[in-house]
Every structure is written in structure tokens, then in C-alpha cells.
mmCIF file of C-alpha atoms and ligand atoms in Angstrom:
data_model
loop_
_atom_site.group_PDB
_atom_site.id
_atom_site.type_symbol
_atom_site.label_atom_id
_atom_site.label_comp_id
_atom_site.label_asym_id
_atom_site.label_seq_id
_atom_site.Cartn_x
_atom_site.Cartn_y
_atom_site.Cartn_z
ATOM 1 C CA UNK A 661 -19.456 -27.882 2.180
ATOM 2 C CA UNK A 662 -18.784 -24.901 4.078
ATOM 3 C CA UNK A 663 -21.990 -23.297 5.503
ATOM 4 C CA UNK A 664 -20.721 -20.053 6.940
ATOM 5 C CA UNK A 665 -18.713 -17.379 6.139
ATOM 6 C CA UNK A 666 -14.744 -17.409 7.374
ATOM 7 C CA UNK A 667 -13.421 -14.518 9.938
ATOM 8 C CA UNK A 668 -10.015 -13.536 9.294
ATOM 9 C CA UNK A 669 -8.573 -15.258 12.589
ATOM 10 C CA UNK A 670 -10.170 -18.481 11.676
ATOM 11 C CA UNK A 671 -8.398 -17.772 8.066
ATOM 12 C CA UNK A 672 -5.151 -16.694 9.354
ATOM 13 C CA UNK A 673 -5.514 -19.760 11.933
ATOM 14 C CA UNK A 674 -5.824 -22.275 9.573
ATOM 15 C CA UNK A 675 -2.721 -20.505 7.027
ATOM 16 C CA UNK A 676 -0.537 -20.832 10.519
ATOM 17 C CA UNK A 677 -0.598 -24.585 10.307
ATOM 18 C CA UNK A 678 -0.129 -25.000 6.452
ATOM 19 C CA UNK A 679 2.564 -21.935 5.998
ATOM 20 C CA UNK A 680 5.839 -21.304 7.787
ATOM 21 C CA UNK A 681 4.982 -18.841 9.979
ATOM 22 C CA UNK A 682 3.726 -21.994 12.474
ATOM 23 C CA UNK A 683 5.242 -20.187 15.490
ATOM 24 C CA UNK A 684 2.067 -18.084 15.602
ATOM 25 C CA UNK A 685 3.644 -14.821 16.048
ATOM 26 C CA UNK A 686 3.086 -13.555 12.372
ATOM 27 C CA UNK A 687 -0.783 -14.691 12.988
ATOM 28 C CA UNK A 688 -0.832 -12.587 15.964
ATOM 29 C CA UNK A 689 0.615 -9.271 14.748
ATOM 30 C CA UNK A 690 -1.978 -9.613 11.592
ATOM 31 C CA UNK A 691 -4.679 -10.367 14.184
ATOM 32 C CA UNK A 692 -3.337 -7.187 15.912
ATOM 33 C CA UNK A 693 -3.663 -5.005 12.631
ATOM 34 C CA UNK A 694 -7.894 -6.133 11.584
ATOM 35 C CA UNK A 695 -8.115 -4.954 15.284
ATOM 36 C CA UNK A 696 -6.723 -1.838 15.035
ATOM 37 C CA UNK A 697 -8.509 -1.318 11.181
ATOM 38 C CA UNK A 698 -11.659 -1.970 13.063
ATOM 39 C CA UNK A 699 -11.451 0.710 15.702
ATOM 40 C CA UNK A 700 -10.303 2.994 12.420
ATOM 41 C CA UNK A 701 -13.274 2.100 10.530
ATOM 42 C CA UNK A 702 -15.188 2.963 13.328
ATOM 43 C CA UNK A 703 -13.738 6.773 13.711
ATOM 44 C CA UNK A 704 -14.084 6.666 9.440
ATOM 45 C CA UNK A 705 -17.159 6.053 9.624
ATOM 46 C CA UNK A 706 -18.732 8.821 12.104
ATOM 47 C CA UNK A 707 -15.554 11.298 10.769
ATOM 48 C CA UNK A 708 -18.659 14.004 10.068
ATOM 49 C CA UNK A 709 -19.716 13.414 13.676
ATOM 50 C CA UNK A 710 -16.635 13.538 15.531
ATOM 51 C CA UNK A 711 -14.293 16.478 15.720
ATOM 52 C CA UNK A 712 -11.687 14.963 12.918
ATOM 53 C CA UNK A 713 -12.132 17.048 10.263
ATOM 54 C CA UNK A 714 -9.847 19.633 8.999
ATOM 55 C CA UNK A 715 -5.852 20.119 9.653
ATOM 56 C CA UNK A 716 -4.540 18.855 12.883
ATOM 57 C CA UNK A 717 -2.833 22.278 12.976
ATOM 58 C CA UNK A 718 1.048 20.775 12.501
ATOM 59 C CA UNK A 719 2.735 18.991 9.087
ATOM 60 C CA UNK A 720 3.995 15.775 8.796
ATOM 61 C CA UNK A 721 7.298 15.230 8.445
ATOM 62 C CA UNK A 722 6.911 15.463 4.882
ATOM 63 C CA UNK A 723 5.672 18.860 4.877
ATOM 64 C CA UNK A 724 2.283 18.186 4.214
ATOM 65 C CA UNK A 725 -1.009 19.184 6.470
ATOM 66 C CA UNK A 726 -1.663 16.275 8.846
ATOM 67 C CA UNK A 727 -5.231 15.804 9.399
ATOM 68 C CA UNK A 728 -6.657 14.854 13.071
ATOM 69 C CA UNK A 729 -7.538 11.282 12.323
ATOM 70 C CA UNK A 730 -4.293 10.714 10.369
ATOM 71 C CA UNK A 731 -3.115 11.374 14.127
ATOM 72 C CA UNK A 732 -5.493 8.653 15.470
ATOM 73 C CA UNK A 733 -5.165 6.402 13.059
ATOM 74 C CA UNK A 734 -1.529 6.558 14.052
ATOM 75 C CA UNK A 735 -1.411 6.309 17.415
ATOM 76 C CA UNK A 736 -4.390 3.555 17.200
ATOM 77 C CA UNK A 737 -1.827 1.365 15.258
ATOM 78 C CA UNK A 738 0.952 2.491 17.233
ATOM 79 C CA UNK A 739 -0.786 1.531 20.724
ATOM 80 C CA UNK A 740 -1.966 -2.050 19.327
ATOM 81 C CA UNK A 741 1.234 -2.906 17.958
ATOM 82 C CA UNK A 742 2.409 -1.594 21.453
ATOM 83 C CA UNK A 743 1.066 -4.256 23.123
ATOM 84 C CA UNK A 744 0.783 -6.836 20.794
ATOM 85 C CA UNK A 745 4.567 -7.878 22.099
ATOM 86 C CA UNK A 746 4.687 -9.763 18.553
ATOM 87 C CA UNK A 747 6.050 -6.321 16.796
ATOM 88 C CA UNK A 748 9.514 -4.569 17.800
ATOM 89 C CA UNK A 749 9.020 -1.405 16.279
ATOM 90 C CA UNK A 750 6.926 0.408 13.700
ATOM 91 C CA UNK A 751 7.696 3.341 11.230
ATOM 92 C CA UNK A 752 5.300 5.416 9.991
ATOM 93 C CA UNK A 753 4.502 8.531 7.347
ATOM 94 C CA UNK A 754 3.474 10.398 10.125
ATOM 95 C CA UNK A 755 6.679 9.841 12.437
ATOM 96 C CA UNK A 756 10.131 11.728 12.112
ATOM 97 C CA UNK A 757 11.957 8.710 13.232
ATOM 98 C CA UNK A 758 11.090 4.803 14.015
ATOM 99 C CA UNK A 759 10.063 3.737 17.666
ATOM 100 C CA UNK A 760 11.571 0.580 19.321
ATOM 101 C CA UNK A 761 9.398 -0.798 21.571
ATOM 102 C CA UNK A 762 11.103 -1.507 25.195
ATOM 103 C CA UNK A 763 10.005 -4.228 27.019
ATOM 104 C CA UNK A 764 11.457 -7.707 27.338
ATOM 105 C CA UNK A 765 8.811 -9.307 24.792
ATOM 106 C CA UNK A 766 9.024 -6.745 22.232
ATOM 107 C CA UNK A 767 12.659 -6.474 22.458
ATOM 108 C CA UNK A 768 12.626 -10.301 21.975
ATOM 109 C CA UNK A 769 9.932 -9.757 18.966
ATOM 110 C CA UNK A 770 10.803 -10.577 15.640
ATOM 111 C CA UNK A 771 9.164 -8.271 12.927
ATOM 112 C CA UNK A 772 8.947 -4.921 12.279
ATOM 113 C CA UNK A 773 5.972 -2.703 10.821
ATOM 114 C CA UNK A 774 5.810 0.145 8.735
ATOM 115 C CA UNK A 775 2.820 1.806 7.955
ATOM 116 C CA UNK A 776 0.904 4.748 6.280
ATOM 117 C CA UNK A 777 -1.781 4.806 8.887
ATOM 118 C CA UNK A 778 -4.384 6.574 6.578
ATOM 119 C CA UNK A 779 -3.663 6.715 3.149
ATOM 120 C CA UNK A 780 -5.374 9.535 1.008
ATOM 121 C CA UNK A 781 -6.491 11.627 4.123
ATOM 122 C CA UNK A 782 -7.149 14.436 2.173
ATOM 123 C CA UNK A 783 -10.168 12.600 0.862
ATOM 124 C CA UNK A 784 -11.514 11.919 4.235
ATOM 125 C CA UNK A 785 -13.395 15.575 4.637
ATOM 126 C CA UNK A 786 -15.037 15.024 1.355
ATOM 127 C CA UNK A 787 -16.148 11.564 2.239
ATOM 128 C CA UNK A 788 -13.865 9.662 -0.216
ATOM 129 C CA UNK A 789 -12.511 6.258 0.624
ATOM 130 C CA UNK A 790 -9.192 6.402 2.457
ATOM 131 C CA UNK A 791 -6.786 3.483 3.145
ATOM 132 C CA UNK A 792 -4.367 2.011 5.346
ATOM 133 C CA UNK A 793 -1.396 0.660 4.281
ATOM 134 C CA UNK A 794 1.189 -1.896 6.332
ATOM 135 C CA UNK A 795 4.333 -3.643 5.367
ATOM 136 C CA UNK A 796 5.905 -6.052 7.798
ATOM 137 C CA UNK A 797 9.913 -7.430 8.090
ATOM 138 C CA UNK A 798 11.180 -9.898 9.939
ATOM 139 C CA UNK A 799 14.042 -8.383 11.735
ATOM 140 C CA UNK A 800 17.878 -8.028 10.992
ATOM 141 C CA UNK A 801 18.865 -7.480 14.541
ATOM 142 C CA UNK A 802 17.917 -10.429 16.672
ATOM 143 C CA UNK A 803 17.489 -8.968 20.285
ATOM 144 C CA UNK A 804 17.336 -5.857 22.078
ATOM 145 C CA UNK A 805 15.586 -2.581 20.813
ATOM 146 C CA UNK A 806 15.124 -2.758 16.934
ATOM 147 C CA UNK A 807 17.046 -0.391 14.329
ATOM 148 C CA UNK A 808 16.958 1.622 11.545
ATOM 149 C CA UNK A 809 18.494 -1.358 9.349
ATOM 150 C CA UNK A 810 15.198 -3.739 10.728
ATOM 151 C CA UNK A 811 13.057 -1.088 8.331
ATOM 152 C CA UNK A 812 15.610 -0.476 5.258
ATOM 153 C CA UNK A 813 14.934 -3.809 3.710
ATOM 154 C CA UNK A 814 14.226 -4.262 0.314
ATOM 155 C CA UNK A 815 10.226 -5.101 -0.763
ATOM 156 C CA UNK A 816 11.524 -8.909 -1.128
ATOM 157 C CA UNK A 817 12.214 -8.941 2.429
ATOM 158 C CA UNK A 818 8.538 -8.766 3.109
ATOM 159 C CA UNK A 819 7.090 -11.529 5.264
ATOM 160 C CA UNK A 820 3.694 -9.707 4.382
ATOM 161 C CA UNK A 821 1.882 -6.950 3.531
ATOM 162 C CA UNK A 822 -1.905 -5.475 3.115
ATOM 163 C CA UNK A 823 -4.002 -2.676 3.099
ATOM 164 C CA UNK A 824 -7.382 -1.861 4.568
ATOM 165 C CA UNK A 825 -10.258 -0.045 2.717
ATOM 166 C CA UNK A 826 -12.181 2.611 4.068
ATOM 167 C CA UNK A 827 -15.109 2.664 0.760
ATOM 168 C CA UNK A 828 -18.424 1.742 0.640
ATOM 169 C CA UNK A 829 -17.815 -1.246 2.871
ATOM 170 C CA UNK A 830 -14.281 -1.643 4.948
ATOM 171 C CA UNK A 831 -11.878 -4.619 3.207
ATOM 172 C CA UNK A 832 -8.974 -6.038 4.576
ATOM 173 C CA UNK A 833 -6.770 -7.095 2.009
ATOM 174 C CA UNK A 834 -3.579 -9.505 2.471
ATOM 175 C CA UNK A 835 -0.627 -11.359 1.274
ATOM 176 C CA UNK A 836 1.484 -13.306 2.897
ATOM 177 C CA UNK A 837 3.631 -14.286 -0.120
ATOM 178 C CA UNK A 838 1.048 -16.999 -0.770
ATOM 179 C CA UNK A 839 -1.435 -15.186 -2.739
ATOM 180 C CA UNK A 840 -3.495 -12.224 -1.875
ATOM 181 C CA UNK A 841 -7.111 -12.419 -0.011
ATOM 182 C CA UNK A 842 -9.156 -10.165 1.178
ATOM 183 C CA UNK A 843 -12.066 -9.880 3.591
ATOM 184 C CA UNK A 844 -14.774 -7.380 4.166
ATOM 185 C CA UNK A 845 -15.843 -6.252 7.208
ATOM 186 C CA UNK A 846 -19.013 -7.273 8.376
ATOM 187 C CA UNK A 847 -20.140 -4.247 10.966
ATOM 188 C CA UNK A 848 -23.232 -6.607 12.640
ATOM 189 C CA UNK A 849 -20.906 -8.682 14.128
ATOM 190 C CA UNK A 850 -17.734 -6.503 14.236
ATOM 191 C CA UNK A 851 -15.299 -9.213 12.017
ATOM 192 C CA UNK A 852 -13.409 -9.214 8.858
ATOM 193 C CA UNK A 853 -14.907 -12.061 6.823
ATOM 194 C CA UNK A 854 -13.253 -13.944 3.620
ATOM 195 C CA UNK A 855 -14.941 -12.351 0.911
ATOM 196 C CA UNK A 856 -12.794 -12.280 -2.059
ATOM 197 C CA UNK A 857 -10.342 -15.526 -1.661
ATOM 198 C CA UNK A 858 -7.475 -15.941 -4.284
ATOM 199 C CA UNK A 859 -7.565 -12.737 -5.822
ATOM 200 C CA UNK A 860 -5.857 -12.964 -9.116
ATOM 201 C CA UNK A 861 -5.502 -9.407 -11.239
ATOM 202 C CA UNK A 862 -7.098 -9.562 -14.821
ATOM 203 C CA UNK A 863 -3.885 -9.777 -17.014
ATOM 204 C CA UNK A 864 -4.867 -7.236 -19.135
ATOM 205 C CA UNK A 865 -7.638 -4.156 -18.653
ATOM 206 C CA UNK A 866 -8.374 -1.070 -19.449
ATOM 207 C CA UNK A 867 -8.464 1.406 -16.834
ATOM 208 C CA UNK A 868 -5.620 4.159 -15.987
ATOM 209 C CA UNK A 869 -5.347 5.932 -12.844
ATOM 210 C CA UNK A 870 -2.705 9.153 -13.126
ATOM 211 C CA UNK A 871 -2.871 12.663 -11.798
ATOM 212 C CA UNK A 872 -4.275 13.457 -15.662
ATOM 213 C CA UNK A 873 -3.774 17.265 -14.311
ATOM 214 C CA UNK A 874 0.223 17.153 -14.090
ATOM 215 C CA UNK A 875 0.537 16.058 -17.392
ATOM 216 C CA UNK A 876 2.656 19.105 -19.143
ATOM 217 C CA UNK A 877 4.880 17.889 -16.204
ATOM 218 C CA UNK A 878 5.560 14.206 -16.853
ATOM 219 C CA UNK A 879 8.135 12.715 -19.040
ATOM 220 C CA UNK A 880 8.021 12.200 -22.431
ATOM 221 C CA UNK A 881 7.099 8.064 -22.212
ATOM 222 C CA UNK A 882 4.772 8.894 -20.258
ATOM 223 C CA UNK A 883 2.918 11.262 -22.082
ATOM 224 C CA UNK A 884 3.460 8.253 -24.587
ATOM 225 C CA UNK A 885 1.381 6.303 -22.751
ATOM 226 C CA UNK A 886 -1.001 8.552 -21.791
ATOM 227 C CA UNK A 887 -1.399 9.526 -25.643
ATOM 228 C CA UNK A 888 -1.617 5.579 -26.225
ATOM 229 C CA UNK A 889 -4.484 5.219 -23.736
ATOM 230 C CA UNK A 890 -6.338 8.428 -25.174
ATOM 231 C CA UNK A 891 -6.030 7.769 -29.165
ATOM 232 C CA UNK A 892 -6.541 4.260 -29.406
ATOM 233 C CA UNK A 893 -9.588 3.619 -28.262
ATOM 234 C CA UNK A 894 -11.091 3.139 -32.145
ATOM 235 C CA UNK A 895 -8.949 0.452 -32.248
ATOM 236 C CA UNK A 896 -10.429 -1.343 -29.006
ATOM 237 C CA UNK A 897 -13.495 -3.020 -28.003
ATOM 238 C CA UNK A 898 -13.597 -0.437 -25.246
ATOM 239 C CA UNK A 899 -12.371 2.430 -24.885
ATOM 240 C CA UNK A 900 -9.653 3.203 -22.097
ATOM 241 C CA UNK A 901 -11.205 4.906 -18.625
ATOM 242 C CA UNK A 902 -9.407 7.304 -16.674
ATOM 243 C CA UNK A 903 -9.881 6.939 -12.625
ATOM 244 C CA UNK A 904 -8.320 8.497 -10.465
ATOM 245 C CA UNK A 905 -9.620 8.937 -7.013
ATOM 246 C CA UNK A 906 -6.413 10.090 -5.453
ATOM 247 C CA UNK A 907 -6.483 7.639 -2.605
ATOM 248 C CA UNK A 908 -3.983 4.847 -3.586
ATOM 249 C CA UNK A 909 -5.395 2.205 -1.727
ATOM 250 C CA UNK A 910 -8.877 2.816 -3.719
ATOM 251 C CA UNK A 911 -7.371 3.313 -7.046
ATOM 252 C CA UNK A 912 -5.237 0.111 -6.624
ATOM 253 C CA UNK A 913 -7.983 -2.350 -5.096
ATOM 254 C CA UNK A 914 -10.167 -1.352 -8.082
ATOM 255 C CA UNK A 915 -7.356 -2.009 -10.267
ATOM 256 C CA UNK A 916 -7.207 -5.387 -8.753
ATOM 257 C CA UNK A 917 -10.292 -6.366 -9.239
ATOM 258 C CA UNK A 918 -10.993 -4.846 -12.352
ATOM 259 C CA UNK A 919 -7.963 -4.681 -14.045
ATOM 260 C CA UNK A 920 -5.494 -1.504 -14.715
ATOM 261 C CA UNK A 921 -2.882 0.122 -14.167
ATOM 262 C CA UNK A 922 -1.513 2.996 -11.842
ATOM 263 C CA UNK A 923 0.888 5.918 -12.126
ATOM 264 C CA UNK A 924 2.536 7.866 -9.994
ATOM 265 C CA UNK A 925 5.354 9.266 -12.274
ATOM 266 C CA UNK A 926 7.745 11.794 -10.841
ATOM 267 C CA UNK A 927 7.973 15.580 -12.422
ATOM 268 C CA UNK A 928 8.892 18.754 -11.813
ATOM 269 C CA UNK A 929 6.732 18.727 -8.213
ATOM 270 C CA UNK A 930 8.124 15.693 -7.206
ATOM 271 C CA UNK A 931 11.696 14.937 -8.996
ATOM 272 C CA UNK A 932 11.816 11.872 -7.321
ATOM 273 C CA UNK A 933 8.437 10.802 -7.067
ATOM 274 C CA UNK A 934 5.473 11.499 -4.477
ATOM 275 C CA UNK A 935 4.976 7.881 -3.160
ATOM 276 C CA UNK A 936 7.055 6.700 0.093
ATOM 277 C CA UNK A 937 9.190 3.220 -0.870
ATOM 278 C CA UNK A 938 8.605 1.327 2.433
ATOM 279 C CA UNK A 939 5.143 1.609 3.977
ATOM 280 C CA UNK A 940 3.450 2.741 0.408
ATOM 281 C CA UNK A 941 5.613 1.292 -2.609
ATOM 282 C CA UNK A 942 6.507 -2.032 -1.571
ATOM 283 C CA UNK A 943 3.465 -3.325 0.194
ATOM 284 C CA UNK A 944 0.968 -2.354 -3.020
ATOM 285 C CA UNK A 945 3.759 -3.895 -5.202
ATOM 286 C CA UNK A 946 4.080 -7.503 -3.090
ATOM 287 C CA UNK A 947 -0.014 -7.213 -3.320
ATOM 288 C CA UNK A 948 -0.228 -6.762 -7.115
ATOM 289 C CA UNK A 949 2.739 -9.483 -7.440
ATOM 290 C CA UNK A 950 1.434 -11.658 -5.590
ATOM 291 C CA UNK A 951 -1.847 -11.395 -7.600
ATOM 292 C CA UNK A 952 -0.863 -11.708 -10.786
ATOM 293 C CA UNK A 953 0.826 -8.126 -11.889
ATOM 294 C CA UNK A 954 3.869 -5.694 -11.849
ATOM 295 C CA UNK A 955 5.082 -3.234 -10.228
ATOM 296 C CA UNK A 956 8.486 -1.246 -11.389
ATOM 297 C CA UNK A 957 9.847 2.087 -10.970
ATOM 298 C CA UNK A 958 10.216 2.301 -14.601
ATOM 299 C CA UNK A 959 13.523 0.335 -15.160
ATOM 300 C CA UNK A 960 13.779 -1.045 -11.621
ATOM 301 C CA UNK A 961 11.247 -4.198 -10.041
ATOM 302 C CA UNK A 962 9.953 -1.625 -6.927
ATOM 303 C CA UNK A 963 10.779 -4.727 -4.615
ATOM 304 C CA UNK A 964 14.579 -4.805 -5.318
ATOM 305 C CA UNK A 965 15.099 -1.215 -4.893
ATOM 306 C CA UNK A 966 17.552 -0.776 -2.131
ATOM 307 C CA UNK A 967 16.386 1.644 0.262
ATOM 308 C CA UNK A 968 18.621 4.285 2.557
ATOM 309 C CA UNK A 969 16.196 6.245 3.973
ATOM 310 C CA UNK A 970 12.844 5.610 6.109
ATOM 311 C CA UNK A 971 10.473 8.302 4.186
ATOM 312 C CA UNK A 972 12.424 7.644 0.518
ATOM 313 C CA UNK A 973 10.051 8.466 -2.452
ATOM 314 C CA UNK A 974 10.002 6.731 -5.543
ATOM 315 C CA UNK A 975 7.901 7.112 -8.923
ATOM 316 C CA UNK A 976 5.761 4.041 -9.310
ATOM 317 C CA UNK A 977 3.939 2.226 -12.381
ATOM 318 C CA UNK A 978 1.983 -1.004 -11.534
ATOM 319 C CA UNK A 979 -0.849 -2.979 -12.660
ATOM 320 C CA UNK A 980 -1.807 -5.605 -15.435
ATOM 321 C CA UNK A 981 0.973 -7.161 -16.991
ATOM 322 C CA UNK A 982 0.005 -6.424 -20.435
ATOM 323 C CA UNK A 983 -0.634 -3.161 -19.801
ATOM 324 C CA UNK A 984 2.410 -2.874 -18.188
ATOM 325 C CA UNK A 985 4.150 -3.894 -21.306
ATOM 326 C CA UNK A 986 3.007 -1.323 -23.081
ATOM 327 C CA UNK A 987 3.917 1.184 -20.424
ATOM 328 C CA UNK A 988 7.338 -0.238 -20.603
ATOM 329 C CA UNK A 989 7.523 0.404 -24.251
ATOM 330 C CA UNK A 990 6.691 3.876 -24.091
ATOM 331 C CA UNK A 991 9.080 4.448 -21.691
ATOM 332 C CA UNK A 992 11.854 3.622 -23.722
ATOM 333 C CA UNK A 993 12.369 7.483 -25.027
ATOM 334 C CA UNK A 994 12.849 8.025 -21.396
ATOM 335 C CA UNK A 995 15.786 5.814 -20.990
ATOM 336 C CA UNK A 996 17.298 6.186 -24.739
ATOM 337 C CA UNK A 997 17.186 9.973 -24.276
ATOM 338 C CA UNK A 998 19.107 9.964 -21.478
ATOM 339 C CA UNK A 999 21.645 7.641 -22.686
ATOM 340 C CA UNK A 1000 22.399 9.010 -25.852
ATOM 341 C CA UNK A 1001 22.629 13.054 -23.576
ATOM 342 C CA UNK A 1002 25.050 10.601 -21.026
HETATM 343 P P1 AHM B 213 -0.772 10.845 1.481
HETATM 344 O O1 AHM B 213 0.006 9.674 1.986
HETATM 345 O O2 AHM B 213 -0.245 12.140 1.986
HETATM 346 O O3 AHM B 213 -2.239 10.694 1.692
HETATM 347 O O4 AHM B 213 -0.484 10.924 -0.099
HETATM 348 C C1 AHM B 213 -0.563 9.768 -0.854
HETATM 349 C C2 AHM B 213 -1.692 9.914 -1.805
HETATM 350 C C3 AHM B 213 -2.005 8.648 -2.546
HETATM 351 O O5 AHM B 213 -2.971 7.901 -1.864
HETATM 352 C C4 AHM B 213 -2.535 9.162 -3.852
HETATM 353 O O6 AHM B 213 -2.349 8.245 -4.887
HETATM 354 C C5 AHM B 213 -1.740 10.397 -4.073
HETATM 355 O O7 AHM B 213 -1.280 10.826 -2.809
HETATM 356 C C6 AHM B 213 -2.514 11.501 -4.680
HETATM 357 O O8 AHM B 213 -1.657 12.572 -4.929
HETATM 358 P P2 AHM B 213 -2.065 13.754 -5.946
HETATM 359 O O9 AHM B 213 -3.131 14.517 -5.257
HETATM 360 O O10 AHM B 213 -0.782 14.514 -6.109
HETATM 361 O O11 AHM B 213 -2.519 13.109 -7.218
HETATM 362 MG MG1 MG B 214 0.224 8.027 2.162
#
């Protein structure tokens, strides 16, 4: 019987030998990320101490206000994987372009990251749990300074992908294509530890997380859906909840464990959807895969969507599979619509 808790290197230690990622570089680089989460939780968690707050002063290259510890978060992430030697290059919400680390052992490395360093920053002044999100590739290019086609991969390229938690306590959450687990972070002694092994998402549930307040703006399935999830609650045990805590990472873990399903449909703000493909899309979708769920675009699986561009958007619809069903239904007018106007 075990008598003690597992850290996340004695997890990822023991996966090495059972897994095929034996050469122990995949091991390190996720070693290198619960490092880098850990200094982040750190500068989270004293964020009303510490001058972070409020707008860096510049935008992203999305447009959007870039708060200060976005930019830390970053270039924490940045500097690990840096050094790491295991990682060739990282992309990231919060950079223009890629970087391609130089340096014989990078160059030599054989995966590539991308990552949305702090997902939901907006939250962070308001004390709101924010996320991080990371997707990694095993390289096309086999030597020399990585390139752009090392990060357009589809989602079913992923060797693995996670996301940490910034909530109530910090989780690190995992999949290496071999189910999902996740670990919390225990601060007295500074390590992840296996808290929630084998997470499997309840097939059905009955939460719904959507930007309620765009509504007028969505499409007609989904205001199908939405109307589904609003009238028929009299014909449920329980009623449908709506959460929405506009932090992906938090709406999705609860999801997980809970059972739901999230929305981020595209509209009239954001024709092709708000969500980035690579470092927010496909890593959530090869984590609710992997335990148990779906994730789709609406007619397209989000991990075979082809991708031709670093910061590409796409709408997004994932959670419980029967839920998902249902979505899919409604949906329908969507598609029919359009062919019958083609
Ligand atoms: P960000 O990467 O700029 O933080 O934006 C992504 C976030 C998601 O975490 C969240 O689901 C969504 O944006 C919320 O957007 P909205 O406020 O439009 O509902
Ligand atoms: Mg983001």
C-alpha cells in the first residue's frame, strides 16, 4: 500500500519507463513546466502585493490589453524552457512571432511548446482563478533552429498537453495521450502532488458555460441549445446551471470534474471565434478526449483542424458526450441553412 502522497516527478518518472517517451526528454520538459507553474503561482498568489495589477501599458498581438504578469508569466516560461535544452522553441499568445532557441542542445531538441502563459488575465485584478495553458509537438524539422511548420501541427500531433490552475488551490493537470491526471500543489513543501489520478469526465451533466451576454449574437443552433438548456429543466431531475467564470481553464476543469459543457461560439464580435487553435483549442480538447469527452468546432473534431497560422481562432464546443449530442443536434439549422442559401 502506498503510504505517501506522489510528486509529479516521481509520477512522470515512473510513466517514462512504462510509456514511449523512455528517452527522458519529454519527462524533462514537463518537469520544466510544474517548475515554471510554481514560480507563477507564487507571483498569483501575492498579485495584490506586488506591482502586477492593471495594463502593462502595450496590447498583445491580438489587440487586447496585456496585463503585467501576463508579461511574467511569459517570460517565466520562456526563460525555463530556455534552458531546459529539452524544448526548441515556444510560441505564445503574447508573442508576434515564435522563438527558436540557439544553442547546440536546443537546436538538437526535439519538441516544441506553445503556450497561453496566463489564461483569463483579466480575472487576475479581481482575484478570479486564472490558468495556464501548454501544448507540446514533437518536431517536423529534425536539426537546426525550429520553424514555423514545428508549431502548425494539427491537435493529433500532440505528444502532450495540460493546463495549470491558479483557484483556490494551484492544479497541474496532464495528458500525455494516456489519460489525463492531475496534481495539486502542495505550498508546505513547494511540489505538485497526484491528487486526482485517472480523471474520467462524467458522460453526461448538467452545467453550461457560454458568454450568456452575447446571446442576440450567436447563431441560430446555438440559441437552440441555449433555449434547450433554459426550458427543459421541468423535464429533468435538475435543472441546467449556467457558469461561466470567463477563465477557460476554470470553466473547463470544473467541467471535468463535474460534468458540462463549454461554448465559445463565434458571432458578430468574433466571426471566427475568440479562442486561439494551438496553445488554447487543442490542448483543452486532447484533455477532455483523453478523459472521456468531445471537443468539435461544430462540424469539425478541433484536433484535425489544419492550422495556417500561429494565433488562428476558432469557435469551440466541448464537454460531456451526451451533452454534446445534443449540442450537435441543435446545430443542425446552422449547417442546413447554409446549405440550402449555398
Ligand atoms: P485571454 O487569453 O485573452 O485571457 O482570453 C481567453 C479567455 C478565456 O479564458 C475565456 O473563456 C474567454 O476569454 C472569456 O471571454 P469573454 O469575456 O468574451 O467571455
Ligand atoms: Mg488566452
Amino acid at each position: 500500500m502506498q503510504n505517501r502522497v506522489l510528486t509529479l516527478d516521481e509520477f512522470i518518472f515512473q510513466k517514462q519507463s512504462v510509456v514511449n517517451y523512455a528517452s527522458g526528454e519529454l519527462s524533462g520538459l514537463l518537469r520544466d513546466i510544474g517548475l515554471a507553474s510554481k514560480i507563477i503561482h507564487r507571483d498569483v498568489n501575492k498579485a495584490g502585493l506586488i506591482d502586477v495589477l492593471g495594463d502593462a501599458g502595450k496590447e498583445n498581438v491580438q489587440g487586447e490589453g496585456v496585463k503585467k504578469l501576463d508579461v511574467i508569466a511569459n517570460d517565466t516560461f520562456i526563460s525555463s524552457l530556455r534552458v531546459s535544452g529539452q524544448c526548441a522553441g515556444v510560441a505564445s499568445e503574447e508573442l508576434e512571432n515564435f522563438i527558436a532557441f540557439t544553442g547546440s542542445r536546443s537546436e538538437r531538441a526535439k519538441y516544441v511548446v506553445l503556450l497561453d502563459p496566463l489564461d483569463g488575465s483579466s480575472n487576475i485584478d479581481v482575484n478570479v482563478s486564472v490558468g495556464t495553458i501548454f501544448s507540446i509537438l514533437r518536431r517536423k524539422t529534425s536539426d537546426g533552429p525550429c520553424q514555423l511548420e514545428d508549431f502548425l501541427q494539427k491537435g493529433v500531433e500532440q505528444v502532450a498537453s495540460g493546463y495549470v490552475i491558479y483557484g483556490s488551490s494551484t492544479m497541474l493537470v496532464y495528458t500525455t495521450g494516456h489519460g489525463v491526471n492531475g496534481f495539486t500543489l502542495d505550498p508546505s513543501i513547494g511540489e505538485f502532488c497526484l491528487s486526482h489520478p485517472d480523471i474520467l469526465l462524467p458522460s453526461d451533466g448538467s452545467i453550461y458555460s457560454i458568454n450568456h451576454g452575447h446571446r442576440w449574437n450567436f447563431s441560430n443552433g446555438v440559441k437552440k441549445y441555449i433555449d434547450h438548456c433554459i426550458n427543459s429543466a421541468g423535464d429533468r431531475d435538475k435543472p441546467y446551471s449556467l457558469r461561466y467564470i470567463g477563465s477557460m481553464v476554470a470553466d473547463i476543469h470544473r467541467n471535468l470534474i463535474k460534468g458540462g459543457i463549454f461554448m465559445y461560439p463565434l458571432s458578430k464580435s468574433y466571426p471566427n471565434g475568440k479562442l486561439r487553435l494551438l496553445y488554447e483549442c487543442n490542448p483543452m480538447a486532447f484533455i477532455v478526449e483523453q478523459a472521456g469527452g468531445r471537443a468539435n468546432d461544430g462540424q469539425t473534431r478541433i484536433m484535425e483542424i489544419d492550422p495556417y497560422e500561429l494565433h488562428q481562432r476558432s469557435q469551440i464546443f466541448m464537454g460531456s458526450p451526451k451533452m454534446m449530442d445534443k449540442l450537435e443536434q441543435c446545430l443542425k439549422v446552422d449547417y442546413v441553412t447554409e446549405e440550402v442559401e449555398g
